[in-house]
XYZ file of C-alpha atoms in Angstrom:
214
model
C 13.677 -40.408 -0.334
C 10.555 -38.614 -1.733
C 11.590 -35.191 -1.021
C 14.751 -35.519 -2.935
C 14.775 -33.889 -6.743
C 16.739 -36.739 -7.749
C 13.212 -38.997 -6.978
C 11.790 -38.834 -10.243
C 8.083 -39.354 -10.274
C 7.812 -39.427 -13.844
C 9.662 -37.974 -16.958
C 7.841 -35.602 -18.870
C 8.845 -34.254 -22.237
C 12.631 -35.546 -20.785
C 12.237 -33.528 -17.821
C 12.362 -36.017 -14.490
C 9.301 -34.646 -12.172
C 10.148 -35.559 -9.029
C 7.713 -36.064 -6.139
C 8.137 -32.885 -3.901
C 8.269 -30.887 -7.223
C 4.926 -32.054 -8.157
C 3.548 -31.541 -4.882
C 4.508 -28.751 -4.030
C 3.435 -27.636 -7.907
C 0.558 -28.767 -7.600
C -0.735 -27.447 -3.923
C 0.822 -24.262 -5.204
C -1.204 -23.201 -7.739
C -4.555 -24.836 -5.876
C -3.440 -22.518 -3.261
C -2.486 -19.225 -5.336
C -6.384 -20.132 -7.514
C -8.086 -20.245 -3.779
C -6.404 -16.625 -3.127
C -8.278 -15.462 -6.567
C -11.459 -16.402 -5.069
C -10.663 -15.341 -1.310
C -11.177 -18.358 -0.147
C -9.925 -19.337 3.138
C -8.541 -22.623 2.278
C -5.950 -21.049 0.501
C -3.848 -20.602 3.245
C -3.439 -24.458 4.633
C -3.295 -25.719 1.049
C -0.407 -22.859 1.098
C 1.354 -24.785 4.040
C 1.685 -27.718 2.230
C 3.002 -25.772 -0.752
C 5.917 -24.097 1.188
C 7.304 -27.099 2.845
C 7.894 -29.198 -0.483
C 9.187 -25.629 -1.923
C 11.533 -25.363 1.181
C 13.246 -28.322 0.391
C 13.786 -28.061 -3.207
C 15.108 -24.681 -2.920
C 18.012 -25.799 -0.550
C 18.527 -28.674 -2.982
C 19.006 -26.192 -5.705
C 21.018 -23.285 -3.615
C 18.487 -20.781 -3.319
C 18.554 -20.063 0.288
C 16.835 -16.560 0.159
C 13.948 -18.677 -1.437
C 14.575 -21.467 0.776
C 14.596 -18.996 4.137
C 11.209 -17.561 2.388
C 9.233 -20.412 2.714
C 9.833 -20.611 6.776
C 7.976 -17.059 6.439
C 5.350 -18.369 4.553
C 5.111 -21.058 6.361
C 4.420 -18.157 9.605
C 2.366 -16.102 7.716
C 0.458 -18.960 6.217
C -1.032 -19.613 9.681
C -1.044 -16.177 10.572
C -3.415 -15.338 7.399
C -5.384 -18.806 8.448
C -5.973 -17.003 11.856
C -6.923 -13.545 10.463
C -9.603 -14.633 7.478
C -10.907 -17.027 10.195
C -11.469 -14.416 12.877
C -13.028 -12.549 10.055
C -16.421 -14.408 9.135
C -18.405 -13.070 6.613
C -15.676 -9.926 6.179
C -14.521 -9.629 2.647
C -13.700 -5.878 2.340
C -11.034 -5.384 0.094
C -8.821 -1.865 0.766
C -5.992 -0.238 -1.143
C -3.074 1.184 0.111
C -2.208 4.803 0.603
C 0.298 6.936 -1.375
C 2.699 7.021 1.952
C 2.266 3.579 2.769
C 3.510 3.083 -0.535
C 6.508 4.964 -0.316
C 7.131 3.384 2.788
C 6.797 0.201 0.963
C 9.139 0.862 -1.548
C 12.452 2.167 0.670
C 11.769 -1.342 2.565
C 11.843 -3.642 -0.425
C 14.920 -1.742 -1.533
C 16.831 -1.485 1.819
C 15.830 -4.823 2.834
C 17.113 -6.230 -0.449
C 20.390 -4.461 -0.606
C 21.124 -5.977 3.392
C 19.671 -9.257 2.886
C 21.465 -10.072 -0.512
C 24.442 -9.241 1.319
C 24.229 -11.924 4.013
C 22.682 -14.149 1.530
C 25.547 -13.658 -0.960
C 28.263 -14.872 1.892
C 26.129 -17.096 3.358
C 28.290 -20.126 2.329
C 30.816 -17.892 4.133
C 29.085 -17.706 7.835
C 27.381 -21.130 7.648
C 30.161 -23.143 5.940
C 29.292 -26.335 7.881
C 25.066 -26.098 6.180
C 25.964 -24.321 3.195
C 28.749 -25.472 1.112
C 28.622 -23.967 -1.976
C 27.483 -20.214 -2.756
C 24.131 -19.037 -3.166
C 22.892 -18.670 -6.862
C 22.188 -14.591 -8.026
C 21.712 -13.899 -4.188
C 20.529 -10.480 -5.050
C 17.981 -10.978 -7.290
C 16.899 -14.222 -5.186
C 16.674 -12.073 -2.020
C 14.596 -9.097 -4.576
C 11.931 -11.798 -5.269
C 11.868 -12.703 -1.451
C 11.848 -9.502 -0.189
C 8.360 -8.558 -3.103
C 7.151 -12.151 -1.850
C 6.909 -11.380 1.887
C 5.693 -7.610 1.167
C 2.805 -9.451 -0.715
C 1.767 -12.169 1.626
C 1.448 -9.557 4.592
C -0.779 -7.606 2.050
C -2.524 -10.783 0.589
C -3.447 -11.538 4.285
C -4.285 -7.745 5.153
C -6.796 -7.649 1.694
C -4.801 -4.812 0.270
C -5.126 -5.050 -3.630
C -1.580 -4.112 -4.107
C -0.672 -7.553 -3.389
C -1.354 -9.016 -6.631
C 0.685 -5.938 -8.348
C 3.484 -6.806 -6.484
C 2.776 -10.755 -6.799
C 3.128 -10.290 -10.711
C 6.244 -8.548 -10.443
C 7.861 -11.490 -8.243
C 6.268 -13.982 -11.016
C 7.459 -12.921 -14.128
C 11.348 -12.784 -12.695
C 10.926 -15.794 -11.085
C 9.844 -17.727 -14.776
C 13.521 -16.772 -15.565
C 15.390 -17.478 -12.655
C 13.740 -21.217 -12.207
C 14.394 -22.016 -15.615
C 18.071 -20.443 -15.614
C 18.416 -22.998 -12.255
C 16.552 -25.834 -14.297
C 13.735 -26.759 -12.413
C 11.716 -26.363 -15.359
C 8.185 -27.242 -13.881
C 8.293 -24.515 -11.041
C 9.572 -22.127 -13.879
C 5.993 -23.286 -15.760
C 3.901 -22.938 -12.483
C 5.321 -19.811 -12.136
C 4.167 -18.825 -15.686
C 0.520 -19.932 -14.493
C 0.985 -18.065 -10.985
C 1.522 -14.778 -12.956
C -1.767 -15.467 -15.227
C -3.643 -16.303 -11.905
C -1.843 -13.265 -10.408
C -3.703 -11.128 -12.896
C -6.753 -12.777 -12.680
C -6.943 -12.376 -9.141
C -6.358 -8.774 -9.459
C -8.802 -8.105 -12.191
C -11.310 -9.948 -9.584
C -10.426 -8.196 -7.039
C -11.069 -5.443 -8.492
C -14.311 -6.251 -9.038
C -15.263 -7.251 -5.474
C -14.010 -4.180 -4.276
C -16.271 -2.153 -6.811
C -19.031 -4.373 -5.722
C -18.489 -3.818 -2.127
C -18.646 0.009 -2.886
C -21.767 -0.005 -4.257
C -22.999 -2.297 -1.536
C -21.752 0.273 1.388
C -23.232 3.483 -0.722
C -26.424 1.993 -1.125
């Protein structure tokens, strides 16, 4: 079937490409290049993105990242919703010290519990999950900065792309330790988008200052 890795779409450099992978690939970093320009349309190109992802991630045991993209796949539509009901409204915000504090003891609690379940998941859900998840904790880490960022992304708080960039760069390794090469590679362009977007974010935001003082 065509969302099976094993479906090879074509070989490239000896790595088989399958269908979903380039899909989902290539929807992905339409999506994340939308988000750089606030565009709206990055959120249902984003839907498609998350459902190939969701089923290549349970191919390749990764259920943290596999129970992320049902989140995205929420918040997706919830972000839809909010930029919508938001015509013409492009203000771009930062977060405050305490917020980020606040920020911080959830990524780290939520990490610490959810790595847990995720770890002896094969262990609860024997019947779905045979075999054990794959570095559960660091899986569940990039989850846990994913989800932060999305609510963010969808709330215009700069911060996102800080922690979006953090998320990237360990998920380069941890794709290509799990050999899914081409996600590892989009992931490589995510984090150079990730930086562009906050460098032109950035500059909106200064823009929109100057805009509201004069």
């Amino acid at each position: 079937m065509w969302f099976s890795i094993q479906n090879t779409l074509v070989i490239i450099f000896g790595y088989p490409l399958s269908y979903v992978e380039f899909i989902g690939t290539a929807t992905g970093l339409l999506s994340v290049w939308l988000a750089t320009k606030s565009n709206i349309w990055t959120w249902p190109t984003g839907l498609l993105n998350v459902t190939c992802f969701f089923l290549i991630f349970f191919q390749v045991r990764l259920y943290a990242d596999m129970f992320l993209q049902l989140y995205f796949f929420v918040t997706s539509i919830y972000g839809w919703v909010v930029w919508h009901n938001r015509t013409g409204y492009n203000m771009i915000d930062i977060l405050s010290k305490n917020q980020r504090i606040k920020l911080l003891g959830v990524l780290v609690v939520s990490t610490a519990i959810i790595g847990v379940i995720v770890k002896n998941i094969h262990l609860i859900f024997p019947l779905v999950f045979s075999k054990p998840a794959s570095y559960p904790f660091l899986d569940t880490f990039v989850a846990v900065l994913s989800i932060i960022a999305t609510i963010l992304l969808a709330q215009k708080k700069i911060e996102n792309w800080w922690l979006w960039i953090i998320a990237d760069v360990i998920s380069v390794g941890l794709y290509a330790k799990k050999r899914v090469l081409f996600i590892s590679i989009e992931y490589f362009v995510f984090l150079c988008l990730a930086s562009v977007g906050l460098l032109m974010w950035l500059k909106i935001m200064r823009n929109e200052k100057r805009l509201s003082i004069g």
